[in-house]
Amino acid sequence: MTHHPRSRQPYLIVPRYLAGPDPEATTTAAHVLQAAGWRTEHTPHHTDYSDPSGLCQARHLADITDPKRPEQPLMNWEFTASPVHDGPAAWTAWFCRDTPPEIIAAFAAALADDTPLPTPGTGPHYLQPPTSPEHATTPLAAAGWTRDLGNGETAWYGPHQQATVVTPRFPHTSHGGAASWLCAARRATDLTVLWLVLACPHTPTHLVAALCRAITDPTPVPRRTLPNPEAGALTITHPA
């Protein structure tokens, strides 16, 4: 793959988990939350979002790299939900700065979806207790990802093992408590992490499923600047 200069028409890239960030993205988590009516509050260091109920929160941190750890992935999106105002979070999910924006936006859309649950009286969807991790990883199986079992958790690997989703340990094992959900992608040439997502074990299953669907979505994503060739094997088309 040859690295091409910036183009007037965007390239269309597959798979999206190797497409990289996009500073010119037209659909971002911020756009999704604002369109859903979430309140926005700007500060010099971050932007806070709050749903109409005040129980769901999101924070977008300023894009500042730690000079002491320039290669450390910067987690700059955080999503939480709480059963009471100003109470402790029931769960938290974090997204690295370089996560493809389509993946973050899909999670935000699932969280902001206010469609009533089929069973009334069960509480808001974002506070539903998690079910079996297999309910969340169905999109991975459908996409042909490889499953690896070990130490009470399951790791799913995409083609060429460049992308992975690791489930929490349920039930707790002798290796420790229930680890977080981990989604990540790496470069083809080494183990350098391109981006990662962490979600605590109590994150509602349908939100993690939305994340898995977004990662495996085969729809090409637009980029005006191509990823570094070391990102891996990409299918790239350029509309005329």
Short mmCIF file of C-alpha atoms in Angstrom, two decimals:
data_model
loop_
_atom_site.label_atom_id
_atom_site.label_comp_id
_atom_site.label_asym_id
_atom_site.label_seq_id
_atom_site.Cartn_x
_atom_site.Cartn_y
_atom_site.Cartn_z
CA MET A 1 0.00 0.00 0.00
CA THR A 2 1.34 3.41 -0.96
CA HIS A 3 0.81 6.45 1.24
CA HIS A 4 -0.92 9.08 -0.88
CA PRO A 5 -1.18 12.81 -0.24
CA ARG A 6 -4.38 14.48 0.87
CA SER A 7 -7.16 14.15 -1.71
CA ARG A 8 -10.18 16.32 -2.44
CA GLN A 9 -12.46 13.26 -2.54
CA PRO A 10 -12.19 10.95 0.49
CA TYR A 11 -10.84 7.44 0.26
CA LEU A 12 -13.17 4.67 1.41
CA ILE A 13 -11.44 2.24 3.74
CA VAL A 14 -12.12 -1.28 5.03
CA PRO A 15 -11.76 -2.53 7.73
CA ARG A 16 -12.82 0.44 9.76
CA TYR A 17 -10.88 -0.67 12.83
CA LEU A 18 -7.66 0.04 10.90
CA ALA A 19 -8.88 3.28 9.30
CA GLY A 20 -7.50 5.42 12.12
CA PRO A 21 -8.81 8.70 13.53
CA ASP A 22 -10.45 11.36 11.38
CA PRO A 23 -10.24 15.01 12.49
CA GLU A 24 -12.73 15.89 9.74
CA ALA A 25 -15.35 13.28 10.66
CA THR A 26 -18.89 14.45 10.04
CA THR A 27 -20.45 11.95 12.46
CA THR A 28 -18.83 11.91 15.88
CA ALA A 29 -19.91 11.08 19.41
CA ALA A 30 -20.29 14.81 20.04
CA HIS A 31 -22.66 15.17 17.07
CA VAL A 32 -24.68 12.16 18.20
CA LEU A 33 -25.10 13.37 21.77
CA GLN A 34 -26.00 16.90 20.75
CA ALA A 35 -28.56 15.61 18.24
CA ALA A 36 -30.09 13.51 21.05
CA GLY A 37 -30.60 16.63 23.15
CA TRP A 38 -27.79 16.14 25.65
CA ARG A 39 -26.68 19.29 27.48
CA THR A 40 -23.18 20.51 26.74
CA GLU A 41 -20.78 22.37 29.01
CA HIS A 42 -17.38 23.51 27.79
CA THR A 43 -14.31 24.09 29.94
CA PRO A 44 -10.71 24.78 28.90
CA HIS A 45 -9.73 21.14 29.47
CA HIS A 46 -12.82 19.12 28.59
CA THR A 47 -16.38 19.15 27.30
CA ASP A 48 -19.10 17.54 29.42
CA TYR A 49 -22.32 16.07 28.06
CA SER A 50 -25.38 15.12 30.12
CA ASP A 51 -28.58 13.44 29.01
CA PRO A 52 -31.96 15.04 29.84
CA SER A 53 -32.34 12.87 32.95
CA GLY A 54 -28.91 13.83 34.24
CA LEU A 55 -28.07 10.18 34.91
CA CYS A 56 -25.91 9.58 31.81
CA GLN A 57 -22.71 11.54 31.39
CA ALA A 58 -19.96 11.80 28.80
CA ARG A 59 -16.71 13.72 28.90
CA HIS A 60 -14.42 14.57 26.01
CA LEU A 61 -10.96 15.52 27.20
CA ALA A 62 -8.75 18.00 25.41
CA ASP A 63 -6.30 16.37 23.01
CA ILE A 64 -3.18 16.69 25.14
CA THR A 65 -0.37 14.13 25.00
CA ASP A 66 1.62 13.33 28.14
CA PRO A 67 5.19 14.43 27.25
CA LYS A 68 6.58 11.83 29.66
CA ARG A 69 4.73 9.03 27.87
CA PRO A 70 4.22 10.17 24.28
CA GLU A 71 3.45 6.62 23.08
CA GLN A 72 0.86 5.97 25.81
CA PRO A 73 -2.68 5.78 24.39
CA LEU A 74 -4.63 8.83 25.53
CA MET A 75 -8.12 8.03 26.78
CA ASN A 76 -10.10 11.10 25.82
CA TRP A 77 -13.73 9.92 25.78
CA GLU A 78 -15.44 8.70 28.95
CA PHE A 79 -19.06 7.53 29.26
CA THR A 80 -20.82 6.78 32.56
CA ALA A 81 -24.28 6.19 34.01
CA SER A 82 -25.54 6.39 37.57
CA PRO A 83 -28.84 5.36 39.19
CA VAL A 84 -29.02 8.64 41.16
CA HIS A 85 -27.94 12.21 40.55
CA ASP A 86 -24.36 12.88 41.64
CA GLY A 87 -24.03 9.24 42.73
CA PRO A 88 -21.23 6.80 41.94
CA ALA A 89 -21.12 5.49 38.40
CA ALA A 90 -22.73 2.11 37.80
CA TRP A 91 -20.29 1.59 34.92
CA THR A 92 -17.72 3.49 32.89
CA ALA A 93 -16.36 3.09 29.38
CA TRP A 94 -13.22 4.79 28.06
CA PHE A 95 -12.13 5.33 24.45
CA CYS A 96 -8.62 6.12 23.27
CA ARG A 97 -8.00 9.30 21.27
CA ASP A 98 -7.12 7.38 18.09
CA THR A 99 -10.19 5.13 18.11
CA PRO A 100 -11.96 5.48 14.74
CA PRO A 101 -14.73 8.05 15.34
CA GLU A 102 -17.37 5.79 13.81
CA ILE A 103 -16.83 3.30 16.64
CA ILE A 104 -17.17 5.91 19.39
CA ALA A 105 -20.22 7.42 17.69
CA ALA A 106 -21.93 4.02 17.52
CA PHE A 107 -21.48 3.51 21.27
CA ALA A 108 -22.76 7.04 21.94
CA ALA A 109 -25.79 6.41 19.74
CA ALA A 110 -26.66 3.22 21.61
CA LEU A 111 -26.31 5.01 24.93
CA ALA A 112 -28.39 8.02 23.82
CA ASP A 113 -31.16 5.85 22.32
CA ASP A 114 -34.27 6.56 24.38
CA THR A 115 -36.46 3.90 22.78
CA PRO A 116 -38.54 2.32 25.59
CA LEU A 117 -37.57 -1.19 26.63
CA PRO A 118 -39.94 -3.99 25.59
CA THR A 119 -40.56 -4.83 29.25
CA PRO A 120 -41.90 -1.82 31.18
CA GLY A 121 -40.80 -1.21 34.75
CA THR A 122 -37.29 -2.60 34.30
CA GLY A 123 -35.58 0.77 34.55
CA PRO A 124 -33.62 2.66 31.91
CA HIS A 125 -31.69 0.64 29.37
CA TYR A 126 -28.36 2.15 30.42
CA LEU A 127 -28.73 0.72 33.93
CA GLN A 128 -29.64 -2.84 32.94
CA PRO A 129 -27.43 -5.48 34.60
CA PRO A 130 -25.08 -7.24 32.21
CA THR A 131 -25.96 -10.66 30.88
CA SER A 132 -23.68 -13.33 29.42
CA PRO A 133 -20.77 -11.84 27.42
CA GLU A 134 -21.77 -14.15 24.57
CA HIS A 135 -24.81 -11.94 24.01
CA ALA A 136 -22.48 -9.02 23.29
CA THR A 137 -20.00 -10.89 21.11
CA THR A 138 -22.54 -12.34 18.67
CA PRO A 139 -21.48 -9.79 16.00
CA LEU A 140 -17.89 -11.03 16.29
CA ALA A 141 -18.94 -14.63 15.70
CA ALA A 142 -21.13 -13.56 12.79
CA ALA A 143 -18.18 -11.70 11.25
CA GLY A 144 -16.02 -14.83 11.38
CA TRP A 145 -13.69 -13.72 14.15
CA THR A 146 -11.71 -16.44 15.95
CA ARG A 147 -12.50 -17.24 19.58
CA ASP A 148 -9.80 -18.20 22.10
CA LEU A 149 -10.70 -19.42 25.59
CA GLY A 150 -8.42 -19.09 28.60
CA ASN A 151 -8.20 -17.99 32.26
CA GLY A 152 -11.96 -17.60 32.61
CA GLU A 153 -12.18 -15.04 29.81
CA THR A 154 -12.66 -15.16 26.05
CA ALA A 155 -10.58 -13.34 23.48
CA TRP A 156 -11.90 -12.77 19.97
CA TYR A 157 -9.48 -12.03 17.13
CA GLY A 158 -10.17 -10.42 13.79
CA PRO A 159 -8.37 -11.25 10.54
CA HIS A 160 -4.58 -11.39 10.90
CA GLN A 161 -5.12 -11.02 14.67
CA GLN A 162 -4.80 -7.25 14.39
CA ALA A 163 -8.01 -6.54 16.28
CA THR A 164 -9.20 -8.15 19.48
CA VAL A 165 -12.10 -8.07 21.91
CA VAL A 166 -11.52 -9.61 25.34
CA THR A 167 -14.49 -10.35 27.58
CA PRO A 168 -14.56 -9.89 31.36
CA ARG A 169 -14.07 -12.90 33.61
CA PHE A 170 -17.49 -14.20 34.63
CA PRO A 171 -17.78 -15.56 37.18
CA HIS A 172 -14.82 -14.26 39.17
CA THR A 173 -11.86 -16.60 38.92
CA SER A 174 -8.81 -17.35 40.98
CA HIS A 175 -6.91 -15.04 38.63
CA GLY A 176 -8.67 -12.04 40.15
CA GLY A 177 -11.88 -10.09 39.87
CA ALA A 178 -13.88 -9.55 36.74
CA ALA A 179 -11.57 -7.74 34.33
CA SER A 180 -12.87 -5.01 32.05
CA TRP A 181 -13.98 -5.43 28.48
CA LEU A 182 -11.04 -4.67 26.19
CA CYS A 183 -11.25 -3.80 22.52
CA ALA A 184 -8.08 -2.90 20.64
CA ALA A 185 -6.26 -2.90 17.33
CA ARG A 186 -2.53 -3.08 16.62
CA ARG A 187 -0.19 -2.39 13.74
CA ALA A 188 0.61 -5.22 11.33
CA THR A 189 4.37 -4.84 11.70
CA ASP A 190 4.63 -5.03 15.50
CA LEU A 191 2.58 -4.95 18.70
CA THR A 192 2.13 -1.17 18.76
CA VAL A 193 -1.44 -0.40 19.84
CA LEU A 194 -3.36 1.75 17.37
CA TRP A 195 -6.31 2.34 19.69
CA LEU A 196 -8.11 0.72 22.60
CA VAL A 197 -11.40 0.78 24.46
CA LEU A 198 -12.03 -0.27 28.06
CA ALA A 199 -15.47 -0.88 29.56
CA CYS A 200 -16.05 -2.06 33.11
CA PRO A 201 -17.72 -5.46 33.61
CA HIS A 202 -21.02 -3.85 34.64
CA THR A 203 -21.46 -2.07 31.32
CA PRO A 204 -24.88 -3.10 29.93
CA THR A 205 -24.53 -5.93 27.45
CA HIS A 206 -26.43 -4.22 24.63
CA LEU A 207 -24.00 -1.29 24.72
CA VAL A 208 -21.02 -3.63 24.33
CA ALA A 209 -22.89 -5.42 21.54
CA ALA A 210 -23.30 -2.07 19.76
CA LEU A 211 -19.55 -1.59 20.12
CA CYS A 212 -18.84 -5.03 18.63
CA ARG A 213 -21.21 -4.35 15.73
CA ALA A 214 -19.44 -1.07 15.01
CA ILE A 215 -16.00 -2.68 15.05
CA THR A 216 -17.03 -5.43 12.62
CA ASP A 217 -19.26 -3.28 10.40
CA PRO A 218 -18.05 -3.93 6.82
CA THR A 219 -19.25 -0.56 5.54
CA PRO A 220 -16.28 1.47 4.23
CA VAL A 221 -15.46 4.65 6.13
CA PRO A 222 -14.21 7.86 4.50
CA ARG A 223 -10.75 9.27 5.11
CA ARG A 224 -9.03 12.13 3.29
CA THR A 225 -5.65 11.01 4.59
CA LEU A 226 -4.67 7.35 4.39
CA PRO A 227 -3.43 5.48 7.47
CA ASN A 228 0.25 4.71 7.79
CA PRO A 229 1.19 1.67 5.66
CA GLU A 230 2.22 -0.11 8.86
CA ALA A 231 -1.44 -0.14 9.92
CA GLY A 232 -1.98 -3.31 7.94
CA ALA A 233 -3.84 -4.68 4.93
CA LEU A 234 -6.61 -2.32 3.84
CA THR A 235 -9.10 -2.30 1.03
CA ILE A 236 -9.12 1.25 -0.33
CA THR A 237 -11.32 2.73 -3.02
CA HIS A 238 -11.23 6.26 -4.33
CA PRO A 239 -14.45 7.62 -5.83
CA ALA A 240 -13.92 9.30 -9.17
#
